[in-house]
Amino acid sequence: MPTPVPMSATLAADAVLVRRQRAGQRILPMSSGEIGLPVLPELAARLARAAHRTAYGPVTGSLALRTAAAGYWTRRGLDTAPEQVVAGPGSKALLFALQLAIGGDVIVPVPGWVSYGAQTRLTGGTPLPVPVAPGRGGVPDPDLLREAVARARAAGRDPRTVVVTVPDNPTGTVAPAGTVRRLAAAARALDLVIVSDEIYHDLVHDPAAPPVSPARFAPERTVVTTGLTKNLAVGGWRTGVARLPDGEPGRTLHTALASVASQIWSSPPAPVQEAAAYALAEPAEVVARVEASRRLHATVARAVAARLTDAGAVLAPIVATCYLYPDLESRREQLTARGVTGGESAARWLLDRHGVGVLPAGAFGEPDDPLRLRVATSRLYGTTDAEREAALAATDPLRLPWIADAIDHAGTAFAHLTAMA
């Protein structure tokens, strides 16, 4: 029997929002992590000029792309050779292929991105959830990790991998270096491969405080993945790269990953590879676009966070990405009075009453339907490319009427949700 896997929660929520919008309901899309920004013109030009490239090319990606990716990581303190890089049609596909190549069961953070556990089930493994300490999103608590692996192995399970997200989706936080170091030590002691999903690395709000990769502390067992989906807002182009460890274990994994890739996607799309190689080389215009995007994300996410806090939500300080993870437990009495008892019913109430689409904490692996939600601000920048370009260029994007209106809409919805019945 095929392994039953539900539709990705983010994509399923987007489909619901589209149907409601077509039916005439005013919708504020805050469930998806898609970045609502126009493509950088120079990036689009590179893609167009490469449209004639129709051959498959190398399974692991072109030398130009792998060299650019190696330079990208080397500039971030992770010395990398092109031979350590494998490219694929999106980091999501690479994460799945890595699970197939490594095998076994996978430790996943809770809360954690919606696809980690589902991908593990698709490979025939079992996702082993380990909680994340508050404010240390994306990295399972190292002490609880040790306990979980010991229990799993005693029960006959075969944990081989721990997945981390640095910075984190869904919480918008970054695990401190000390937590990452302890995680790396635990993985070494337990002989686990670390798969570090770093797709949001360039969207830390303070560029002077970059996230610390576990590859710094356990380079011999850490795989790092990233892509252009978030920092350059080209999710539909589907391109990603993985950095494998140096040394014999890394080469063995490289062979296994390339074999999996050869059976699933044959090679990454050639025109997109050329555009990605240009982007990962980080010319001035790409650096400037990423900086502008980062400022916009930080400004809007913090403004929405302030409105949620005014409504009684508790949030960790938002230091990265466009995600908020409000906890509404302090308003349980008011919420229960209107029939809202957990994240599922809170998300449904916001959608039905105000057209605000968010996701419940249960979508990210949290048990027992707690009163927590994942709110994404990345599609509040406008409905046309002209509006989105204006948002990127604005000294104060909060003064733009369409952004101010979206923030007011979200704030009003949450204020109504948590008000006394």
Short mmCIF file of C-alpha atoms in Angstrom, two decimals:
data_model
loop_
_atom_site.label_atom_id
_atom_site.label_comp_id
_atom_site.label_asym_id
_atom_site.label_seq_id
_atom_site.Cartn_x
_atom_site.Cartn_y
_atom_site.Cartn_z
CA MET A 1 0.00 0.00 0.00
CA PRO A 2 1.31 3.49 -0.78
CA THR A 3 2.25 5.62 2.21
CA PRO A 4 -0.66 8.03 2.88
CA VAL A 5 0.64 11.59 2.90
CA PRO A 6 -1.57 14.68 3.18
CA MET A 7 -1.29 17.69 0.91
CA SER A 8 1.31 20.20 2.13
CA ALA A 9 -0.50 22.41 4.65
CA THR A 10 0.78 25.62 3.07
CA LEU A 11 -0.25 24.63 -0.44
CA ALA A 12 -3.62 23.31 0.74
CA ALA A 13 -4.28 26.59 2.58
CA ASP A 14 -3.36 28.59 -0.51
CA ALA A 15 -5.86 26.59 -2.57
CA VAL A 16 -8.62 27.39 -0.04
CA LEU A 17 -7.77 31.10 -0.15
CA VAL A 18 -7.90 31.16 -3.94
CA ARG A 19 -11.34 29.52 -3.95
CA ARG A 20 -12.68 31.98 -1.39
CA GLN A 21 -11.23 34.95 -3.26
CA ARG A 22 -12.84 33.78 -6.49
CA ALA A 23 -16.14 33.52 -4.60
CA GLY A 24 -15.87 37.22 -3.71
CA GLN A 25 -14.47 37.16 -0.17
CA ARG A 26 -11.78 39.69 0.67
CA ILE A 27 -8.68 37.64 1.50
CA LEU A 28 -5.50 38.55 3.35
CA PRO A 29 -3.05 35.74 2.51
CA MET A 30 -0.83 35.06 5.54
CA SER A 31 -0.59 31.27 5.39
CA SER A 32 2.04 30.79 2.71
CA GLY A 33 5.75 31.52 2.85
CA GLU A 34 5.90 32.51 -0.80
CA ILE A 35 7.71 35.84 -1.11
CA GLY A 36 5.49 38.36 -2.90
CA LEU A 37 8.16 40.38 -4.71
CA PRO A 38 8.95 40.85 -8.41
CA VAL A 39 11.88 39.14 -10.04
CA LEU A 40 15.11 41.10 -10.29
CA PRO A 41 15.28 42.23 -13.98
CA GLU A 42 18.91 41.14 -14.41
CA LEU A 43 18.00 37.69 -13.10
CA ALA A 44 15.09 37.39 -15.53
CA ALA A 45 17.35 38.47 -18.39
CA ARG A 46 19.83 35.70 -17.58
CA LEU A 47 17.04 33.13 -17.61
CA ALA A 48 15.69 34.38 -20.93
CA ARG A 49 19.12 34.35 -22.58
CA ALA A 50 19.57 30.71 -21.53
CA ALA A 51 16.23 29.51 -22.91
CA HIS A 52 18.01 27.73 -25.77
CA ARG A 53 19.81 25.44 -23.33
CA THR A 54 17.73 22.28 -23.66
CA ALA A 55 20.24 19.49 -22.99
CA TYR A 56 20.07 17.62 -19.71
CA GLY A 57 23.61 18.37 -18.58
CA PRO A 58 25.29 16.83 -15.51
CA VAL A 59 23.03 15.21 -12.90
CA THR A 60 24.64 17.21 -10.09
CA GLY A 61 24.39 20.54 -11.92
CA SER A 62 26.63 22.54 -14.22
CA LEU A 63 30.18 23.36 -13.20
CA ALA A 64 29.32 27.06 -13.36
CA LEU A 65 26.46 26.66 -10.89
CA ARG A 66 28.42 24.41 -8.53
CA THR A 67 31.37 26.81 -8.60
CA ALA A 68 29.11 29.78 -7.83
CA ALA A 69 27.47 27.87 -4.96
CA ALA A 70 30.90 26.92 -3.59
CA GLY A 71 31.87 30.59 -3.61
CA TYR A 72 28.61 31.57 -1.91
CA TRP A 73 29.30 29.22 1.02
CA THR A 74 32.99 30.05 1.16
CA ARG A 75 32.15 33.74 1.61
CA ARG A 76 30.03 32.69 4.61
CA GLY A 77 32.89 30.90 6.31
CA LEU A 78 32.29 27.38 4.97
CA ASP A 79 35.17 26.56 2.63
CA THR A 80 33.59 24.62 -0.22
CA ALA A 81 34.79 23.02 -3.43
CA PRO A 82 32.49 22.61 -6.46
CA GLU A 83 32.82 18.84 -6.08
CA GLN A 84 30.94 19.08 -2.76
CA VAL A 85 27.87 20.68 -4.37
CA VAL A 86 24.79 18.97 -5.78
CA ALA A 87 22.09 21.05 -7.47
CA GLY A 88 18.45 20.11 -7.89
CA PRO A 89 15.01 21.44 -8.82
CA GLY A 90 14.44 23.17 -5.51
CA SER A 91 15.89 22.66 -2.05
CA LYS A 92 12.65 20.84 -1.15
CA ALA A 93 13.43 18.14 -3.71
CA LEU A 94 17.01 17.98 -2.46
CA LEU A 95 15.84 17.49 1.13
CA PHE A 96 13.67 14.57 0.03
CA ALA A 97 16.46 13.06 -2.07
CA LEU A 98 18.83 13.33 0.88
CA GLN A 99 16.43 11.33 3.03
CA LEU A 100 16.30 8.66 0.33
CA ALA A 101 20.09 8.62 0.05
CA ILE A 102 20.72 8.43 3.81
CA GLY A 103 17.80 6.19 4.76
CA GLY A 104 16.52 5.35 8.21
CA ASP A 105 14.44 7.44 10.56
CA VAL A 106 14.72 11.22 10.93
CA ILE A 107 14.66 13.48 13.98
CA VAL A 108 12.55 16.54 13.15
CA PRO A 109 12.16 19.76 15.17
CA VAL A 110 8.81 20.60 16.75
CA PRO A 111 7.54 22.99 15.65
CA GLY A 112 9.12 22.40 12.27
CA TRP A 113 8.46 22.92 8.58
CA VAL A 114 5.41 21.05 7.30
CA SER A 115 7.24 18.75 4.84
CA TYR A 116 10.02 17.25 6.97
CA GLY A 117 7.86 14.57 8.56
CA ALA A 118 5.87 13.89 5.40
CA GLN A 119 9.04 13.38 3.38
CA THR A 120 10.34 10.93 5.98
CA ARG A 121 7.16 8.87 5.69
CA LEU A 122 7.45 8.87 1.91
CA THR A 123 10.91 7.31 2.21
CA GLY A 124 9.57 4.56 4.49
CA GLY A 125 11.12 6.03 7.63
CA THR A 126 9.55 7.33 10.82
CA PRO A 127 9.79 11.00 11.81
CA LEU A 128 10.91 11.29 15.43
CA PRO A 129 9.72 14.67 16.81
CA VAL A 130 11.92 16.49 19.30
CA PRO A 131 10.78 19.80 20.82
CA VAL A 132 12.61 23.06 20.24
CA ALA A 133 13.42 25.25 23.24
CA PRO A 134 11.55 28.60 23.22
CA GLY A 135 13.30 31.22 21.11
CA ARG A 136 15.68 28.63 19.61
CA GLY A 137 13.57 27.75 16.61
CA GLY A 138 14.59 25.14 14.09
CA VAL A 139 17.07 23.24 16.27
CA PRO A 140 15.82 20.36 18.45
CA ASP A 141 16.79 20.65 22.09
CA PRO A 142 20.13 18.76 22.23
CA ASP A 143 19.40 17.06 25.57
CA LEU A 144 15.98 15.93 24.42
CA LEU A 145 17.56 14.79 21.16
CA ARG A 146 19.89 12.44 23.02
CA GLU A 147 16.97 11.02 25.00
CA ALA A 148 14.80 10.57 21.91
CA VAL A 149 17.53 8.74 19.97
CA ALA A 150 18.24 6.45 22.91
CA ARG A 151 14.54 5.58 23.22
CA ALA A 152 14.16 5.05 19.48
CA ARG A 153 17.17 2.75 19.21
CA ALA A 154 16.07 0.78 22.27
CA ALA A 155 12.71 0.29 20.54
CA GLY A 156 14.38 -0.98 17.36
CA ARG A 157 14.13 2.22 15.33
CA ASP A 158 16.99 3.43 13.13
CA PRO A 159 17.50 7.21 13.47
CA ARG A 160 20.24 8.35 11.11
CA THR A 161 19.49 12.03 10.46
CA VAL A 162 18.49 15.16 12.35
CA VAL A 163 17.00 18.03 10.34
CA VAL A 164 17.47 21.61 11.51
CA THR A 165 16.31 24.96 10.07
CA VAL A 166 18.63 27.96 10.49
CA PRO A 167 16.91 30.51 10.54
CA ASP A 168 13.59 28.96 11.36
CA ASN A 169 10.27 28.46 9.66
CA PRO A 170 7.76 28.66 11.39
CA THR A 171 8.94 30.84 14.28
CA GLY A 172 11.09 33.52 12.64
CA THR A 173 13.80 32.95 15.25
CA VAL A 174 17.45 31.89 15.02
CA ALA A 175 19.02 29.31 17.29
CA PRO A 176 22.01 30.81 19.11
CA ALA A 177 25.50 29.51 18.40
CA GLY A 178 25.66 27.72 21.75
CA THR A 179 22.58 25.65 20.96
CA VAL A 180 23.89 24.82 17.49
CA ARG A 181 27.25 23.78 18.97
CA ARG A 182 25.54 21.46 21.47
CA LEU A 183 23.39 20.01 18.70
CA ALA A 184 26.51 19.29 16.65
CA ALA A 185 28.18 17.58 19.62
CA ALA A 186 25.10 15.43 20.21
CA ALA A 187 24.93 14.45 16.53
CA ARG A 188 28.60 13.44 16.59
CA ALA A 189 28.14 11.37 19.75
CA LEU A 190 25.05 9.69 18.28
CA ASP A 191 26.54 9.27 14.78
CA LEU A 192 23.78 11.26 13.10
CA VAL A 193 23.93 13.17 9.83
CA ILE A 194 22.82 16.79 10.24
CA VAL A 195 20.77 18.21 7.38
CA SER A 196 20.72 21.97 7.84
CA ASP A 197 17.99 23.72 5.84
CA GLU A 198 19.41 27.25 5.44
CA ILE A 199 17.04 28.60 2.79
CA TYR A 200 16.45 31.70 4.99
CA HIS A 201 20.13 32.36 5.77
CA ASP A 202 20.19 35.69 3.94
CA LEU A 203 16.97 36.95 5.55
CA VAL A 204 18.25 37.56 9.08
CA HIS A 205 17.14 41.10 9.79
CA ASP A 206 20.49 42.23 11.22
CA PRO A 207 23.20 41.34 8.69
CA ALA A 208 25.82 41.94 11.39
CA ALA A 209 24.44 38.92 13.29
CA PRO A 210 24.36 36.09 10.72
CA PRO A 211 23.09 32.65 11.73
CA VAL A 212 25.62 30.00 12.64
CA SER A 213 25.50 26.79 10.63
CA PRO A 214 26.08 23.43 12.33
CA ALA A 215 28.60 22.84 9.53
CA ARG A 216 30.96 25.08 11.52
CA PHE A 217 30.94 22.67 14.46
CA ALA A 218 30.43 19.30 12.77
CA PRO A 219 31.70 19.76 9.20
CA GLU A 220 32.28 16.04 8.68
CA ARG A 221 28.58 15.18 9.09
CA THR A 222 26.60 18.28 8.07
CA VAL A 223 24.77 18.80 4.78
CA VAL A 224 23.63 22.37 4.07
CA THR A 225 20.85 23.22 1.63
CA THR A 226 19.71 26.54 0.21
CA GLY A 227 18.28 28.13 -2.93
CA LEU A 228 16.90 31.30 -4.48
CA THR A 229 13.26 30.79 -3.45
CA LYS A 230 13.29 33.07 -0.41
CA ASN A 231 16.07 35.63 -0.76
CA LEU A 232 15.29 36.39 -4.42
CA ALA A 233 11.58 35.44 -4.50
CA VAL A 234 11.66 33.02 -7.45
CA GLY A 235 9.90 30.04 -5.92
CA GLY A 236 8.39 28.97 -9.22
CA TRP A 237 11.81 28.58 -10.79
CA ARG A 238 12.54 25.61 -8.50
CA THR A 239 16.28 25.64 -7.96
CA GLY A 240 18.34 24.56 -4.97
CA VAL A 241 21.84 23.50 -4.00
CA ALA A 242 23.24 21.19 -1.34
CA ARG A 243 26.70 21.40 0.22
CA LEU A 244 27.96 17.95 1.24
CA PRO A 245 30.74 17.26 3.74
CA ASP A 246 34.31 16.92 2.56
CA GLY A 247 36.10 13.60 3.13
CA GLU A 248 35.11 10.01 2.51
CA PRO A 249 31.65 10.05 4.19
CA GLY A 250 30.73 13.11 2.14
CA ARG A 251 31.91 11.49 -1.09
CA THR A 252 29.91 8.34 -0.32
CA LEU A 253 26.81 10.45 0.31
CA HIS A 254 27.50 12.43 -2.87
CA THR A 255 27.46 9.22 -4.91
CA ALA A 256 24.21 8.09 -3.29
CA LEU A 257 22.54 11.48 -3.73
CA ALA A 258 23.60 11.73 -7.38
CA SER A 259 22.18 8.26 -8.00
CA VAL A 260 18.84 9.23 -6.45
CA ALA A 261 18.80 12.45 -8.48
CA SER A 262 19.49 10.55 -11.69
CA GLN A 263 16.35 8.50 -11.13
CA ILE A 264 14.06 11.39 -10.12
CA TRP A 265 14.95 14.58 -12.00
CA SER A 266 17.91 13.63 -14.26
CA SER A 267 19.31 17.16 -14.02
CA PRO A 268 18.24 20.61 -12.80
CA PRO A 269 16.59 22.78 -15.49
CA ALA A 270 19.40 24.22 -17.60
CA PRO A 271 18.14 27.82 -18.08
CA VAL A 272 17.45 28.18 -14.36
CA GLN A 273 20.93 26.88 -13.57
CA GLU A 274 22.45 29.73 -15.56
CA ALA A 275 20.38 32.32 -13.71
CA ALA A 276 21.17 30.68 -10.37
CA ALA A 277 24.91 30.69 -11.09
CA TYR A 278 24.71 34.43 -11.75
CA ALA A 279 22.74 35.01 -8.51
CA LEU A 280 24.97 32.87 -6.29
CA ALA A 281 28.04 34.75 -7.55
CA GLU A 282 26.41 37.76 -5.81
CA PRO A 283 27.03 40.69 -8.16
CA ALA A 284 26.22 44.12 -6.75
CA GLU A 285 22.65 44.23 -8.05
CA VAL A 286 21.80 40.88 -6.41
CA VAL A 287 23.31 41.98 -3.10
CA ALA A 288 21.32 45.22 -3.25
CA ARG A 289 18.05 43.39 -3.99
CA VAL A 290 18.56 40.97 -1.09
CA GLU A 291 19.35 43.87 1.26
CA ALA A 292 16.20 45.72 0.19
CA SER A 293 14.10 42.57 0.63
CA ARG A 294 15.54 41.95 4.07
CA ARG A 295 14.70 45.49 5.21
CA LEU A 296 11.17 45.18 3.87
CA HIS A 297 10.59 41.82 5.56
CA ALA A 298 11.89 43.14 8.88
CA THR A 299 9.81 46.33 8.79
CA VAL A 300 6.50 44.66 7.91
CA ALA A 301 6.97 41.59 10.12
CA ARG A 302 7.74 43.76 13.15
CA ALA A 303 4.75 46.01 12.48
CA VAL A 304 2.42 43.01 12.30
CA ALA A 305 4.05 41.54 15.42
CA ALA A 306 3.27 44.76 17.30
CA ARG A 307 -0.39 44.52 16.30
CA LEU A 308 -0.56 40.89 17.43
CA THR A 309 1.07 41.77 20.73
CA ASP A 310 -1.50 44.55 21.20
CA ALA A 311 -4.17 41.87 20.77
CA GLY A 312 -2.65 39.83 23.59
CA ALA A 313 -0.48 37.39 21.68
CA VAL A 314 2.93 36.40 23.00
CA LEU A 315 5.76 36.22 20.47
CA ALA A 316 9.49 35.59 20.61
CA PRO A 317 11.52 38.53 19.25
CA ILE A 318 11.37 38.39 15.46
CA VAL A 319 14.93 38.42 14.14
CA ALA A 320 14.64 36.74 10.74
CA THR A 321 12.39 35.90 7.82
CA CYS A 322 8.76 36.96 7.42
CA TYR A 323 7.23 34.56 9.93
CA LEU A 324 5.50 35.13 13.25
CA TYR A 325 4.41 32.40 15.68
CA PRO A 326 1.95 34.03 18.07
CA ASP A 327 0.85 32.20 21.22
CA LEU A 328 -2.72 33.05 22.28
CA GLU A 329 -2.84 30.99 25.47
CA SER A 330 -3.15 34.11 27.64
CA ARG A 331 -6.47 34.81 25.89
CA ARG A 332 -7.87 31.29 26.25
CA GLU A 333 -10.87 32.42 28.32
CA GLN A 334 -12.01 34.96 25.75
CA LEU A 335 -11.37 32.55 22.89
CA THR A 336 -13.20 29.65 24.50
CA ALA A 337 -16.23 31.89 24.98
CA ARG A 338 -16.51 32.21 21.19
CA GLY A 339 -15.86 28.52 20.54
CA VAL A 340 -12.15 28.81 19.77
CA THR A 341 -10.26 26.11 21.67
CA GLY A 342 -7.06 25.65 19.67
CA GLY A 343 -5.07 26.72 16.66
CA GLU A 344 -7.34 24.91 14.20
CA SER A 345 -10.49 26.72 15.31
CA ALA A 346 -8.61 30.04 15.66
CA ALA A 347 -7.40 29.80 12.06
CA ARG A 348 -10.91 28.90 10.89
CA TRP A 349 -12.43 31.84 12.82
CA LEU A 350 -9.96 34.32 11.32
CA LEU A 351 -10.66 33.05 7.81
CA ASP A 352 -14.44 32.90 8.15
CA ARG A 353 -14.89 36.26 9.89
CA HIS A 354 -12.10 38.36 8.39
CA GLY A 355 -10.69 36.50 5.38
CA VAL A 356 -7.29 36.23 7.07
CA GLY A 357 -5.48 33.03 6.12
CA VAL A 358 -3.06 31.64 8.72
CA LEU A 359 -1.93 28.14 9.73
CA PRO A 360 -2.41 26.37 13.08
CA ALA A 361 0.54 25.09 15.09
CA GLY A 362 -0.62 21.54 14.43
CA ALA A 363 0.49 21.93 10.81
CA PHE A 364 4.05 22.21 12.13
CA GLY A 365 3.95 19.05 14.21
CA GLU A 366 2.77 20.46 17.53
CA PRO A 367 0.52 17.99 19.37
CA ASP A 368 -2.88 18.59 21.00
CA ASP A 369 -3.85 21.62 18.86
CA PRO A 370 -2.33 24.38 21.02
CA LEU A 371 -3.46 28.02 20.77
CA ARG A 372 -0.60 28.97 18.47
CA LEU A 373 -0.54 30.07 14.83
CA ARG A 374 2.00 30.61 12.05
CA VAL A 375 1.52 33.99 10.39
CA ALA A 376 3.45 34.93 7.23
CA THR A 377 3.79 38.57 6.17
CA SER A 378 5.55 37.95 2.83
CA ARG A 379 2.50 38.58 0.62
CA LEU A 380 1.46 41.92 2.08
CA TYR A 381 3.70 44.02 -0.18
CA GLY A 382 1.18 44.68 -2.92
CA THR A 383 -0.95 43.02 -5.58
CA THR A 384 0.96 44.34 -8.61
CA ASP A 385 4.63 44.46 -9.50
CA ALA A 386 4.47 48.27 -9.41
CA GLU A 387 3.26 48.21 -5.81
CA ARG A 388 5.86 45.61 -4.84
CA GLU A 389 8.68 47.56 -6.44
CA ALA A 390 7.50 50.66 -4.56
CA ALA A 391 7.54 48.65 -1.32
CA LEU A 392 11.13 47.56 -1.97
CA ALA A 393 12.23 51.12 -2.70
CA ALA A 394 10.30 52.87 0.07
CA THR A 395 12.19 54.49 2.94
CA ASP A 396 9.18 53.71 5.11
CA PRO A 397 7.02 51.01 3.49
CA LEU A 398 4.50 51.29 6.35
CA ARG A 399 3.37 54.62 4.88
CA LEU A 400 2.31 52.96 1.63
CA PRO A 401 -1.50 52.74 1.75
CA TRP A 402 -1.79 49.12 0.59
CA ILE A 403 0.70 47.91 3.22
CA ALA A 404 -0.84 50.04 5.95
CA ASP A 405 -4.27 48.67 5.02
CA ALA A 406 -3.05 45.06 5.13
CA ILE A 407 -1.47 45.55 8.56
CA ASP A 408 -4.65 47.21 9.84
CA HIS A 409 -6.70 44.33 8.46
CA ALA A 410 -4.55 41.75 10.27
CA GLY A 411 -4.48 43.78 13.48
CA THR A 412 -8.25 44.27 13.50
CA ALA A 413 -8.86 40.56 12.88
CA PHE A 414 -6.68 39.49 15.81
CA ALA A 415 -8.10 42.20 18.07
CA HIS A 416 -11.62 40.93 17.34
CA LEU A 417 -10.51 37.34 17.92
CA THR A 418 -9.12 38.07 21.39
CA ALA A 419 -11.66 40.70 22.55
CA MET A 420 -14.07 39.91 25.36
CA ALA A 421 -17.14 38.12 24.01
#
